[in-house]
């Protein structure tokens, strides 16, 4: 399980600990003193309007971007100080934007997910992880196709498969449902739920579909203007006044099969 080493700033319990994280661009603060604990285990949906700071925050947690101030720990790892290969075996991220310049086949790109574990030379155990990821993402028939010849949704599934193959305890996914049809979007949400429930993974997903968040998440974290403005169970966050404050549109919340569901009003 996790290391028992006690570090000066180690969180008292394991998980992702974000402390007073701030990021500015040209004098504009886009992540503003965010402090947030994401305990180990569980599925968190990160929601909020465009420009709220969701991607910036996730990128800082995954060390793709340096914070101006503040600290992030993933269990006992100080994200800014640990070796990148150590972090890559603990935490994987799917970015919102991808620039795939190289011509690769699906299976080879998914295999990149194993590099933190095997250093580029896939062992039989790595091939097993790749095969499993291809199966989970419904990509077996596309495994030998070139990624740049796939549809947008197929390509999105390949990128998710690469993250799944990395097989880390912590998984951050920035808008993984982009471009996906309903069947595949539901498939991903169910897959993430199973990864949490059966494998004990800790998953953080940025989604714009509030009802997907309410149906699948253990907790919802809402950001606006660089700040965390709400965090709690779906029942705690899916409240009409609060949602209107976050998204600046009127939303009606009803309960369907015991879960809160938000509707837009037509007016
Ligand atoms: N490299 C950059 N240079 C300048 N400003 C940036 C840069 N990256 C992001 N921003 C700004 O920071 C703010 C937060 O951006 P971010 O991508 O984190 O938002 P988001 O919540 O992920 O939005 P979306 O839902 O549209 O993906 C935005 O106002 C954006 O314009
Ligand atoms: Mg974003």
PDB file of C-alpha atoms and ligand atoms in Angstrom:
ATOM      1  CA  UNK A   1       0.000   0.000   0.000  1.00  0.00           C
ATOM      2  CA  UNK A   2       1.214   3.544   0.621  1.00  0.00           C
ATOM      3  CA  UNK A   3       4.541   4.463   2.150  1.00  0.00           C
ATOM      4  CA  UNK A   4       4.537   4.921   5.896  1.00  0.00           C
ATOM      5  CA  UNK A   5       7.338   7.496   5.783  1.00  0.00           C
ATOM      6  CA  UNK A   6       6.330  10.620   7.640  1.00  0.00           C
ATOM      7  CA  UNK A   7       7.355  13.729   5.766  1.00  0.00           C
ATOM      8  CA  UNK A   8       7.098  17.246   7.183  1.00  0.00           C
ATOM      9  CA  UNK A   9       4.157  18.198   4.998  1.00  0.00           C
ATOM     10  CA  UNK A  10       2.719  14.739   4.454  1.00  0.00           C
ATOM     11  CA  UNK A  11      -1.044  14.779   4.563  1.00  0.00           C
ATOM     12  CA  UNK A  12      -2.479  13.134   7.637  1.00  0.00           C
ATOM     13  CA  UNK A  13      -4.426  10.763   5.420  1.00  0.00           C
ATOM     14  CA  UNK A  14      -3.444   9.664   1.942  1.00  0.00           C
ATOM     15  CA  UNK A  15      -4.827  11.275  -1.152  1.00  0.00           C
ATOM     16  CA  UNK A  16      -4.274  14.449  -3.140  1.00  0.00           C
ATOM     17  CA  UNK A  17      -3.637  17.476  -0.906  1.00  0.00           C
ATOM     18  CA  UNK A  18      -3.740  20.856  -2.663  1.00  0.00           C
ATOM     19  CA  UNK A  19      -2.615  23.749  -0.466  1.00  0.00           C
ATOM     20  CA  UNK A  20      -3.031  27.442  -1.322  1.00  0.00           C
ATOM     21  CA  UNK A  21      -2.250  26.867  -4.999  1.00  0.00           C
ATOM     22  CA  UNK A  22      -2.171  30.014  -7.104  1.00  0.00           C
ATOM     23  CA  UNK A  23      -1.439  30.586 -10.792  1.00  0.00           C
ATOM     24  CA  UNK A  24      -1.521  33.838 -12.748  1.00  0.00           C
ATOM     25  CA  UNK A  25      -1.001  34.776 -16.373  1.00  0.00           C
ATOM     26  CA  UNK A  26       0.079  38.324 -17.111  1.00  0.00           C
ATOM     27  CA  UNK A  27      -1.251  39.579 -13.805  1.00  0.00           C
ATOM     28  CA  UNK A  28      -4.578  37.743 -14.072  1.00  0.00           C
ATOM     29  CA  UNK A  29      -5.068  35.117 -11.397  1.00  0.00           C
ATOM     30  CA  UNK A  30      -6.674  32.028 -12.930  1.00  0.00           C
ATOM     31  CA  UNK A  31      -6.247  29.684  -9.947  1.00  0.00           C
ATOM     32  CA  UNK A  32      -6.678  31.593  -6.729  1.00  0.00           C
ATOM     33  CA  UNK A  33      -5.385  30.112  -3.449  1.00  0.00           C
ATOM     34  CA  UNK A  34      -7.073  26.764  -3.968  1.00  0.00           C
ATOM     35  CA  UNK A  35      -6.954  24.409  -0.996  1.00  0.00           C
ATOM     36  CA  UNK A  36      -8.608  21.068  -1.578  1.00  0.00           C
ATOM     37  CA  UNK A  37      -8.312  17.534  -0.240  1.00  0.00           C
ATOM     38  CA  UNK A  38      -9.195  14.631  -2.464  1.00  0.00           C
ATOM     39  CA  UNK A  39      -8.978  11.587  -0.204  1.00  0.00           C
ATOM     40  CA  UNK A  40      -7.669   8.320  -1.568  1.00  0.00           C
ATOM     41  CA  UNK A  41     -10.380   6.318  -3.328  1.00  0.00           C
ATOM     42  CA  UNK A  42     -13.525   7.675  -4.868  1.00  0.00           C
ATOM     43  CA  UNK A  43     -14.632   9.385  -8.022  1.00  0.00           C
ATOM     44  CA  UNK A  44     -14.577  13.177  -8.000  1.00  0.00           C
ATOM     45  CA  UNK A  45     -16.135  15.232 -10.766  1.00  0.00           C
ATOM     46  CA  UNK A  46     -14.665  18.691 -11.242  1.00  0.00           C
ATOM     47  CA  UNK A  47     -17.210  21.048 -12.778  1.00  0.00           C
ATOM     48  CA  UNK A  48     -17.459  24.730 -13.551  1.00  0.00           C
ATOM     49  CA  UNK A  49     -17.882  27.169 -16.421  1.00  0.00           C
ATOM     50  CA  UNK A  50     -15.346  27.678 -19.222  1.00  0.00           C
ATOM     51  CA  UNK A  51     -12.287  29.457 -17.936  1.00  0.00           C
ATOM     52  CA  UNK A  52     -12.951  28.549 -14.280  1.00  0.00           C
ATOM     53  CA  UNK A  53      -9.437  27.135 -13.864  1.00  0.00           C
ATOM     54  CA  UNK A  54     -10.207  23.391 -13.925  1.00  0.00           C
ATOM     55  CA  UNK A  55      -7.577  22.405 -16.502  1.00  0.00           C
ATOM     56  CA  UNK A  56      -4.992  24.706 -14.962  1.00  0.00           C
ATOM     57  CA  UNK A  57      -5.528  23.133 -11.549  1.00  0.00           C
ATOM     58  CA  UNK A  58      -5.318  19.563 -12.889  1.00  0.00           C
ATOM     59  CA  UNK A  59      -2.189  20.430 -14.861  1.00  0.00           C
ATOM     60  CA  UNK A  60      -0.557  21.750 -11.695  1.00  0.00           C
ATOM     61  CA  UNK A  61      -1.492  18.587  -9.769  1.00  0.00           C
ATOM     62  CA  UNK A  62       0.085  16.482 -12.531  1.00  0.00           C
ATOM     63  CA  UNK A  63       3.127  18.777 -12.712  1.00  0.00           C
ATOM     64  CA  UNK A  64       2.531  19.681 -16.347  1.00  0.00           C
ATOM     65  CA  UNK A  65       2.475  23.279 -15.155  1.00  0.00           C
ATOM     66  CA  UNK A  66       4.254  24.941 -12.221  1.00  0.00           C
ATOM     67  CA  UNK A  67       2.177  26.780  -9.622  1.00  0.00           C
ATOM     68  CA  UNK A  68       3.233  30.300  -8.697  1.00  0.00           C
ATOM     69  CA  UNK A  69       2.529  29.534  -5.070  1.00  0.00           C
ATOM     70  CA  UNK A  70       1.280  26.656  -2.972  1.00  0.00           C
ATOM     71  CA  UNK A  71       1.963  22.965  -2.725  1.00  0.00           C
ATOM     72  CA  UNK A  72       0.531  19.699  -3.983  1.00  0.00           C
ATOM     73  CA  UNK A  73       1.098  16.324  -2.378  1.00  0.00           C
ATOM     74  CA  UNK A  74      -0.004  12.988  -3.769  1.00  0.00           C
ATOM     75  CA  UNK A  75       0.195  10.705  -0.732  1.00  0.00           C
ATOM     76  CA  UNK A  76       3.753  11.181   0.483  1.00  0.00           C
ATOM     77  CA  UNK A  77       5.008  12.673  -2.801  1.00  0.00           C
ATOM     78  CA  UNK A  78       5.645  16.387  -3.078  1.00  0.00           C
ATOM     79  CA  UNK A  79       4.628  16.894  -6.699  1.00  0.00           C
ATOM     80  CA  UNK A  80       7.066  19.712  -7.388  1.00  0.00           C
ATOM     81  CA  UNK A  81      10.040  17.873  -5.962  1.00  0.00           C
ATOM     82  CA  UNK A  82       9.670  14.174  -6.736  1.00  0.00           C
ATOM     83  CA  UNK A  83      11.146  12.570  -9.851  1.00  0.00           C
ATOM     84  CA  UNK A  84       8.790  12.610 -12.812  1.00  0.00           C
ATOM     85  CA  UNK A  85       9.109   8.851 -13.327  1.00  0.00           C
ATOM     86  CA  UNK A  86       8.037   8.282  -9.710  1.00  0.00           C
ATOM     87  CA  UNK A  87       5.005  10.554 -10.165  1.00  0.00           C
ATOM     88  CA  UNK A  88       4.125   8.872 -13.480  1.00  0.00           C
ATOM     89  CA  UNK A  89       3.870   5.522 -11.748  1.00  0.00           C
ATOM     90  CA  UNK A  90       1.505   7.031  -9.178  1.00  0.00           C
ATOM     91  CA  UNK A  91      -0.608   9.441 -11.224  1.00  0.00           C
ATOM     92  CA  UNK A  92      -1.754   9.611 -14.847  1.00  0.00           C
ATOM     93  CA  UNK A  93      -3.439  12.485 -16.640  1.00  0.00           C
ATOM     94  CA  UNK A  94      -5.492  12.807 -19.781  1.00  0.00           C
ATOM     95  CA  UNK A  95      -5.135  16.368 -21.020  1.00  0.00           C
ATOM     96  CA  UNK A  96      -7.951  18.329 -22.565  1.00  0.00           C
ATOM     97  CA  UNK A  97      -5.901  19.195 -25.665  1.00  0.00           C
ATOM     98  CA  UNK A  98      -3.727  16.767 -27.576  1.00  0.00           C
ATOM     99  CA  UNK A  99      -1.185  17.320 -30.278  1.00  0.00           C
ATOM    100  CA  UNK A 100      -0.391  13.989 -31.829  1.00  0.00           C
ATOM    101  CA  UNK A 101       2.140  14.862 -34.462  1.00  0.00           C
ATOM    102  CA  UNK A 102       3.605  11.392 -34.931  1.00  0.00           C
ATOM    103  CA  UNK A 103       2.040   8.702 -37.035  1.00  0.00           C
ATOM    104  CA  UNK A 104       1.392   5.821 -34.690  1.00  0.00           C
ATOM    105  CA  UNK A 105      -0.793   2.790 -34.608  1.00  0.00           C
ATOM    106  CA  UNK A 106      -3.390   2.547 -31.847  1.00  0.00           C
ATOM    107  CA  UNK A 107      -1.656  -0.323 -30.049  1.00  0.00           C
ATOM    108  CA  UNK A 108       1.692   1.502 -30.029  1.00  0.00           C
ATOM    109  CA  UNK A 109       0.223   4.713 -28.635  1.00  0.00           C
ATOM    110  CA  UNK A 110      -1.586   2.811 -25.873  1.00  0.00           C
ATOM    111  CA  UNK A 111       1.760   1.120 -25.169  1.00  0.00           C
ATOM    112  CA  UNK A 112       3.248   4.537 -24.336  1.00  0.00           C
ATOM    113  CA  UNK A 113       1.162   4.363 -21.162  1.00  0.00           C
ATOM    114  CA  UNK A 114       3.501   1.615 -19.965  1.00  0.00           C
ATOM    115  CA  UNK A 115       6.730   3.606 -20.419  1.00  0.00           C
ATOM    116  CA  UNK A 116       6.934   4.832 -16.800  1.00  0.00           C
ATOM    117  CA  UNK A 117       6.905   1.177 -15.755  1.00  0.00           C
ATOM    118  CA  UNK A 118       9.119  -0.448 -18.359  1.00  0.00           C
ATOM    119  CA  UNK A 119      11.228   2.349 -19.810  1.00  0.00           C
ATOM    120  CA  UNK A 120      10.112   1.738 -23.384  1.00  0.00           C
ATOM    121  CA  UNK A 121      10.660  -1.988 -23.763  1.00  0.00           C
ATOM    122  CA  UNK A 122       7.321  -3.694 -23.211  1.00  0.00           C
ATOM    123  CA  UNK A 123       7.470  -6.848 -21.117  1.00  0.00           C
ATOM    124  CA  UNK A 124       4.737  -9.517 -21.267  1.00  0.00           C
ATOM    125  CA  UNK A 125       3.044  -7.895 -18.248  1.00  0.00           C
ATOM    126  CA  UNK A 126       3.000  -4.546 -20.079  1.00  0.00           C
ATOM    127  CA  UNK A 127       1.467  -6.148 -23.165  1.00  0.00           C
ATOM    128  CA  UNK A 128      -1.232  -7.593 -20.895  1.00  0.00           C
ATOM    129  CA  UNK A 129      -2.031  -4.111 -19.606  1.00  0.00           C
ATOM    130  CA  UNK A 130      -2.210  -2.788 -23.181  1.00  0.00           C
ATOM    131  CA  UNK A 131      -4.511  -5.620 -24.274  1.00  0.00           C
ATOM    132  CA  UNK A 132      -6.766  -5.058 -21.276  1.00  0.00           C
ATOM    133  CA  UNK A 133      -6.956  -1.312 -21.939  1.00  0.00           C
ATOM    134  CA  UNK A 134      -7.810  -1.927 -25.617  1.00  0.00           C
ATOM    135  CA  UNK A 135     -10.548  -4.309 -24.510  1.00  0.00           C
ATOM    136  CA  UNK A 136     -11.986  -1.930 -21.868  1.00  0.00           C
ATOM    137  CA  UNK A 137     -12.142   0.918 -24.381  1.00  0.00           C
ATOM    138  CA  UNK A 138     -13.732  -1.210 -27.107  1.00  0.00           C
ATOM    139  CA  UNK A 139     -10.707  -0.688 -29.375  1.00  0.00           C
ATOM    140  CA  UNK A 140      -9.710  -4.237 -30.272  1.00  0.00           C
ATOM    141  CA  UNK A 141     -10.917  -3.862 -33.861  1.00  0.00           C
ATOM    142  CA  UNK A 142      -8.977  -0.619 -34.255  1.00  0.00           C
ATOM    143  CA  UNK A 143      -5.717  -1.753 -32.624  1.00  0.00           C
ATOM    144  CA  UNK A 144      -3.720  -1.804 -35.870  1.00  0.00           C
ATOM    145  CA  UNK A 145      -5.136   1.400 -37.346  1.00  0.00           C
ATOM    146  CA  UNK A 146      -3.218   4.667 -37.476  1.00  0.00           C
ATOM    147  CA  UNK A 147      -4.388   7.103 -34.812  1.00  0.00           C
ATOM    148  CA  UNK A 148      -4.503  10.023 -37.256  1.00  0.00           C
ATOM    149  CA  UNK A 149      -6.991   8.104 -39.414  1.00  0.00           C
ATOM    150  CA  UNK A 150      -9.556   7.658 -36.634  1.00  0.00           C
ATOM    151  CA  UNK A 151     -12.666   9.659 -35.854  1.00  0.00           C
ATOM    152  CA  UNK A 152     -12.552  12.203 -33.006  1.00  0.00           C
ATOM    153  CA  UNK A 153     -14.367   9.924 -30.569  1.00  0.00           C
ATOM    154  CA  UNK A 154     -12.274   6.883 -31.506  1.00  0.00           C
ATOM    155  CA  UNK A 155      -9.112   8.914 -30.952  1.00  0.00           C
ATOM    156  CA  UNK A 156     -10.405  10.103 -27.594  1.00  0.00           C
ATOM    157  CA  UNK A 157     -10.907   6.476 -26.543  1.00  0.00           C
ATOM    158  CA  UNK A 158      -7.343   5.633 -27.581  1.00  0.00           C
ATOM    159  CA  UNK A 159      -6.027   8.416 -25.335  1.00  0.00           C
ATOM    160  CA  UNK A 160      -8.135   7.167 -22.433  1.00  0.00           C
ATOM    161  CA  UNK A 161      -6.812   3.642 -23.099  1.00  0.00           C
ATOM    162  CA  UNK A 162      -3.262   4.980 -22.824  1.00  0.00           C
ATOM    163  CA  UNK A 163      -4.095   6.386 -19.369  1.00  0.00           C
ATOM    164  CA  UNK A 164      -5.811   3.132 -18.345  1.00  0.00           C
ATOM    165  CA  UNK A 165      -2.736   1.149 -19.463  1.00  0.00           C
ATOM    166  CA  UNK A 166      -0.546   3.340 -17.234  1.00  0.00           C
ATOM    167  CA  UNK A 167      -2.414   1.674 -14.327  1.00  0.00           C
ATOM    168  CA  UNK A 168      -1.727   4.315 -11.677  1.00  0.00           C
ATOM    169  CA  UNK A 169      -3.454   4.683  -8.307  1.00  0.00           C
ATOM    170  CA  UNK A 170      -4.488   8.249  -9.231  1.00  0.00           C
ATOM    171  CA  UNK A 171      -6.110   9.126 -12.542  1.00  0.00           C
ATOM    172  CA  UNK A 172      -6.945  12.664 -13.696  1.00  0.00           C
ATOM    173  CA  UNK A 173      -9.087  13.009 -16.815  1.00  0.00           C
ATOM    174  CA  UNK A 174      -9.779  16.411 -18.322  1.00  0.00           C
ATOM    175  CA  UNK A 175     -13.035  16.191 -20.271  1.00  0.00           C
ATOM    176  CA  UNK A 176     -12.670  12.530 -21.288  1.00  0.00           C
ATOM    177  CA  UNK A 177     -16.231  12.452 -22.625  1.00  0.00           C
ATOM    178  CA  UNK A 178     -15.511  15.006 -25.370  1.00  0.00           C
ATOM    179  CA  UNK A 179     -16.562  13.681 -28.761  1.00  0.00           C
ATOM    180  CA  UNK A 180     -17.970  10.455 -27.376  1.00  0.00           C
ATOM    181  CA  UNK A 181     -21.345   9.078 -28.389  1.00  0.00           C
ATOM    182  CA  UNK A 182     -23.772   8.176 -25.584  1.00  0.00           C
ATOM    183  CA  UNK A 183     -22.837   4.511 -25.490  1.00  0.00           C
ATOM    184  CA  UNK A 184     -19.139   5.183 -25.225  1.00  0.00           C
ATOM    185  CA  UNK A 185     -19.594   8.060 -22.751  1.00  0.00           C
ATOM    186  CA  UNK A 186     -21.636   5.779 -20.511  1.00  0.00           C
ATOM    187  CA  UNK A 187     -19.039   3.048 -21.023  1.00  0.00           C
ATOM    188  CA  UNK A 188     -16.274   5.360 -19.787  1.00  0.00           C
ATOM    189  CA  UNK A 189     -18.276   6.487 -16.751  1.00  0.00           C
ATOM    190  CA  UNK A 190     -19.019   2.869 -15.831  1.00  0.00           C
ATOM    191  CA  UNK A 191     -15.386   1.932 -16.372  1.00  0.00           C
ATOM    192  CA  UNK A 192     -14.233   4.717 -14.052  1.00  0.00           C
ATOM    193  CA  UNK A 193     -16.800   3.686 -11.436  1.00  0.00           C
ATOM    194  CA  UNK A 194     -15.496   0.096 -11.585  1.00  0.00           C
ATOM    195  CA  UNK A 195     -11.890   1.276 -11.355  1.00  0.00           C
ATOM    196  CA  UNK A 196     -12.829   3.057  -8.119  1.00  0.00           C
ATOM    197  CA  UNK A 197     -15.079   0.363  -6.650  1.00  0.00           C
ATOM    198  CA  UNK A 198     -13.146  -2.754  -7.631  1.00  0.00           C
ATOM    199  CA  UNK A 199      -9.537  -1.583  -7.922  1.00  0.00           C
ATOM    200  CA  UNK A 200      -9.518   1.191  -5.309  1.00  0.00           C
ATOM    201  CA  UNK A 201      -8.365   3.864  -7.772  1.00  0.00           C
ATOM    202  CA  UNK A 202      -8.757   7.562  -7.092  1.00  0.00           C
ATOM    203  CA  UNK A 203     -10.276   9.265 -10.120  1.00  0.00           C
ATOM    204  CA  UNK A 204     -10.789  12.972 -10.812  1.00  0.00           C
ATOM    205  CA  UNK A 205     -12.761  13.821 -13.949  1.00  0.00           C
ATOM    206  CA  UNK A 206     -13.601  17.177 -15.472  1.00  0.00           C
ATOM    207  CA  UNK A 207     -17.067  17.039 -17.019  1.00  0.00           C
ATOM    208  CA  UNK A 208     -19.547  19.613 -18.253  1.00  0.00           C
ATOM    209  CA  UNK A 209     -22.478  17.207 -17.973  1.00  0.00           C
ATOM    210  CA  UNK A 210     -23.739  17.882 -14.450  1.00  0.00           C
ATOM    211  CA  UNK A 211     -26.116  14.958 -14.554  1.00  0.00           C
ATOM    212  CA  UNK A 212     -23.325  12.562 -15.425  1.00  0.00           C
ATOM    213  CA  UNK A 213     -21.453  13.973 -12.442  1.00  0.00           C
ATOM    214  CA  UNK A 214     -24.488  13.588 -10.176  1.00  0.00           C
ATOM    215  CA  UNK A 215     -25.102  10.019 -11.321  1.00  0.00           C
ATOM    216  CA  UNK A 216     -21.539   8.715 -11.071  1.00  0.00           C
ATOM    217  CA  UNK A 217     -19.498  10.831  -8.663  1.00  0.00           C
ATOM    218  CA  UNK A 218     -18.879  10.312  -4.969  1.00  0.00           C
ATOM    219  CA  UNK A 219     -18.162  14.012  -4.725  1.00  0.00           C
ATOM    220  CA  UNK A 220     -18.484  17.041  -6.940  1.00  0.00           C
ATOM    221  CA  UNK A 221     -16.056  19.948  -6.762  1.00  0.00           C
ATOM    222  CA  UNK A 222     -17.201  23.138  -8.474  1.00  0.00           C
ATOM    223  CA  UNK A 223     -14.858  25.935  -9.527  1.00  0.00           C
ATOM    224  CA  UNK A 224     -15.581  29.448 -10.675  1.00  0.00           C
ATOM    225  CA  UNK A 225     -13.183  32.314 -11.295  1.00  0.00           C
ATOM    226  CA  UNK A 226     -10.191  30.302 -10.125  1.00  0.00           C
ATOM    227  CA  UNK A 227     -11.726  29.314  -6.801  1.00  0.00           C
ATOM    228  CA  UNK A 228     -13.396  26.229  -5.395  1.00  0.00           C
ATOM    229  CA  UNK A 229     -16.927  27.423  -4.692  1.00  0.00           C
ATOM    230  CA  UNK A 230     -18.550  24.142  -3.689  1.00  0.00           C
ATOM    231  CA  UNK A 231     -17.420  20.652  -2.773  1.00  0.00           C
ATOM    232  CA  UNK A 232     -19.485  17.790  -1.463  1.00  0.00           C
ATOM    233  CA  UNK A 233     -21.707  14.884  -2.354  1.00  0.00           C
ATOM    234  CA  UNK A 234     -23.942  15.217  -5.444  1.00  0.00           C
ATOM    235  CA  UNK A 235     -26.864  15.985  -3.125  1.00  0.00           C
ATOM    236  CA  UNK A 236     -24.908  18.768  -1.452  1.00  0.00           C
ATOM    237  CA  UNK A 237     -23.774  20.419  -4.693  1.00  0.00           C
ATOM    238  CA  UNK A 238     -26.818  19.826  -6.931  1.00  0.00           C
ATOM    239  CA  UNK A 239     -28.868  22.609  -5.375  1.00  0.00           C
ATOM    240  CA  UNK A 240     -30.700  25.131  -7.500  1.00  0.00           C
ATOM    241  CA  UNK A 241     -29.396  28.356  -5.962  1.00  0.00           C
ATOM    242  CA  UNK A 242     -25.858  27.064  -5.804  1.00  0.00           C
ATOM    243  CA  UNK A 243     -25.863  25.833  -9.414  1.00  0.00           C
ATOM    244  CA  UNK A 244     -27.238  29.151 -10.617  1.00  0.00           C
ATOM    245  CA  UNK A 245     -24.477  30.940  -8.727  1.00  0.00           C
ATOM    246  CA  UNK A 246     -21.806  28.717 -10.285  1.00  0.00           C
ATOM    247  CA  UNK A 247     -23.058  28.562 -13.868  1.00  0.00           C
ATOM    248  CA  UNK A 248     -25.005  31.809 -14.109  1.00  0.00           C
ATOM    249  CA  UNK A 249     -28.031  30.075 -15.629  1.00  0.00           C
ATOM    250  CA  UNK A 250     -31.255  29.012 -13.944  1.00  0.00           C
ATOM    251  CA  UNK A 251     -31.291  25.263 -13.383  1.00  0.00           C
ATOM    252  CA  UNK A 252     -34.152  23.248 -11.875  1.00  0.00           C
ATOM    253  CA  UNK A 253     -33.186  20.205  -9.833  1.00  0.00           C
ATOM    254  CA  UNK A 254     -35.487  17.202  -9.495  1.00  0.00           C
ATOM    255  CA  UNK A 255     -34.936  13.751  -8.131  1.00  0.00           C
ATOM    256  CA  UNK A 256     -35.025  10.823 -10.530  1.00  0.00           C
ATOM    257  CA  UNK A 257     -34.511   7.323  -9.143  1.00  0.00           C
ATOM    258  CA  UNK A 258     -33.159   8.801  -5.945  1.00  0.00           C
ATOM    259  CA  UNK A 259     -30.585  11.050  -7.609  1.00  0.00           C
ATOM    260  CA  UNK A 260     -30.580  14.777  -8.287  1.00  0.00           C
ATOM    261  CA  UNK A 261     -31.028  15.726 -11.947  1.00  0.00           C
ATOM    262  CA  UNK A 262     -30.654  19.262 -13.281  1.00  0.00           C
ATOM    263  CA  UNK A 263     -32.730  20.707 -16.122  1.00  0.00           C
ATOM    264  CA  UNK A 264     -32.222  23.858 -18.148  1.00  0.00           C
ATOM    265  CA  UNK A 265     -35.199  26.127 -18.260  1.00  0.00           C
ATOM    266  CA  UNK A 266     -36.487  27.150 -21.685  1.00  0.00           C
ATOM    267  CA  UNK A 267     -36.922  30.875 -21.473  1.00  0.00           C
TER     268      UNK A 267
HETATM  269  N1  LIG B   1      -1.241  29.633 -21.284  1.00  0.00           N
HETATM  270  C1  LIG B   1      -2.129  30.553 -20.900  1.00  0.00           C
HETATM  271  N2  LIG B   1      -1.867  31.858 -21.037  1.00  0.00           N
HETATM  272  C2  LIG B   1      -2.758  32.798 -20.624  1.00  0.00           C
HETATM  273  N3  LIG B   1      -3.943  32.510 -20.076  1.00  0.00           N
HETATM  274  C3  LIG B   1      -4.258  31.209 -19.920  1.00  0.00           C
HETATM  275  C4  LIG B   1      -3.363  30.160 -20.318  1.00  0.00           C
HETATM  276  N4  LIG B   1      -3.954  28.979 -20.040  1.00  0.00           N
HETATM  277  C5  LIG B   1      -5.154  29.264 -19.507  1.00  0.00           C
HETATM  278  N5  LIG B   1      -5.342  30.595 -19.434  1.00  0.00           N
HETATM  279  C6  LIG B   1      -6.522  31.278 -18.893  1.00  0.00           C
HETATM  280  O1  LIG B   1      -6.747  30.764 -17.588  1.00  0.00           O
HETATM  281  C7  LIG B   1      -8.141  30.654 -17.319  1.00  0.00           C
HETATM  282  C8  LIG B   1      -8.441  29.248 -16.853  1.00  0.00           C
HETATM  283  O2  LIG B   1      -8.247  28.372 -17.945  1.00  0.00           O
HETATM  284  P1  LIG B   1      -8.538  26.806 -17.825  1.00  0.00           P
HETATM  285  O3  LIG B   1      -8.097  26.177 -19.090  1.00  0.00           O
HETATM  286  O4  LIG B   1      -7.934  26.302 -16.558  1.00  0.00           O
HETATM  287  O5  LIG B   1     -10.117  26.804 -17.674  1.00  0.00           O
HETATM  288  P2  LIG B   1     -11.122  25.564 -17.649  1.00  0.00           P
HETATM  289  O6  LIG B   1     -11.914  25.670 -16.384  1.00  0.00           O
HETATM  290  O7  LIG B   1     -10.386  24.307 -17.888  1.00  0.00           O
HETATM  291  O8  LIG B   1     -12.096  25.911 -18.865  1.00  0.00           O
HETATM  292  P3  LIG B   1     -12.774  24.967 -19.999  1.00  0.00           P
HETATM  293  O9  LIG B   1     -14.052  24.455 -19.393  1.00  0.00           O
HETATM  294  O10 LIG B   1     -13.047  25.905 -21.105  1.00  0.00           O
HETATM  295  O11 LIG B   1     -11.811  23.891 -20.366  1.00  0.00           O
HETATM  296  C9  LIG B   1      -8.853  31.078 -18.615  1.00  0.00           C
HETATM  297  O12 LIG B   1      -9.300  32.386 -18.475  1.00  0.00           O
HETATM  298  C10 LIG B   1      -7.785  30.963 -19.669  1.00  0.00           C
HETATM  299  O13 LIG B   1      -8.005  31.918 -20.690  1.00  0.00           O
HETATM  300 MG1  LIG B   2     -10.392  22.942 -19.391  1.00  0.00          MG
END
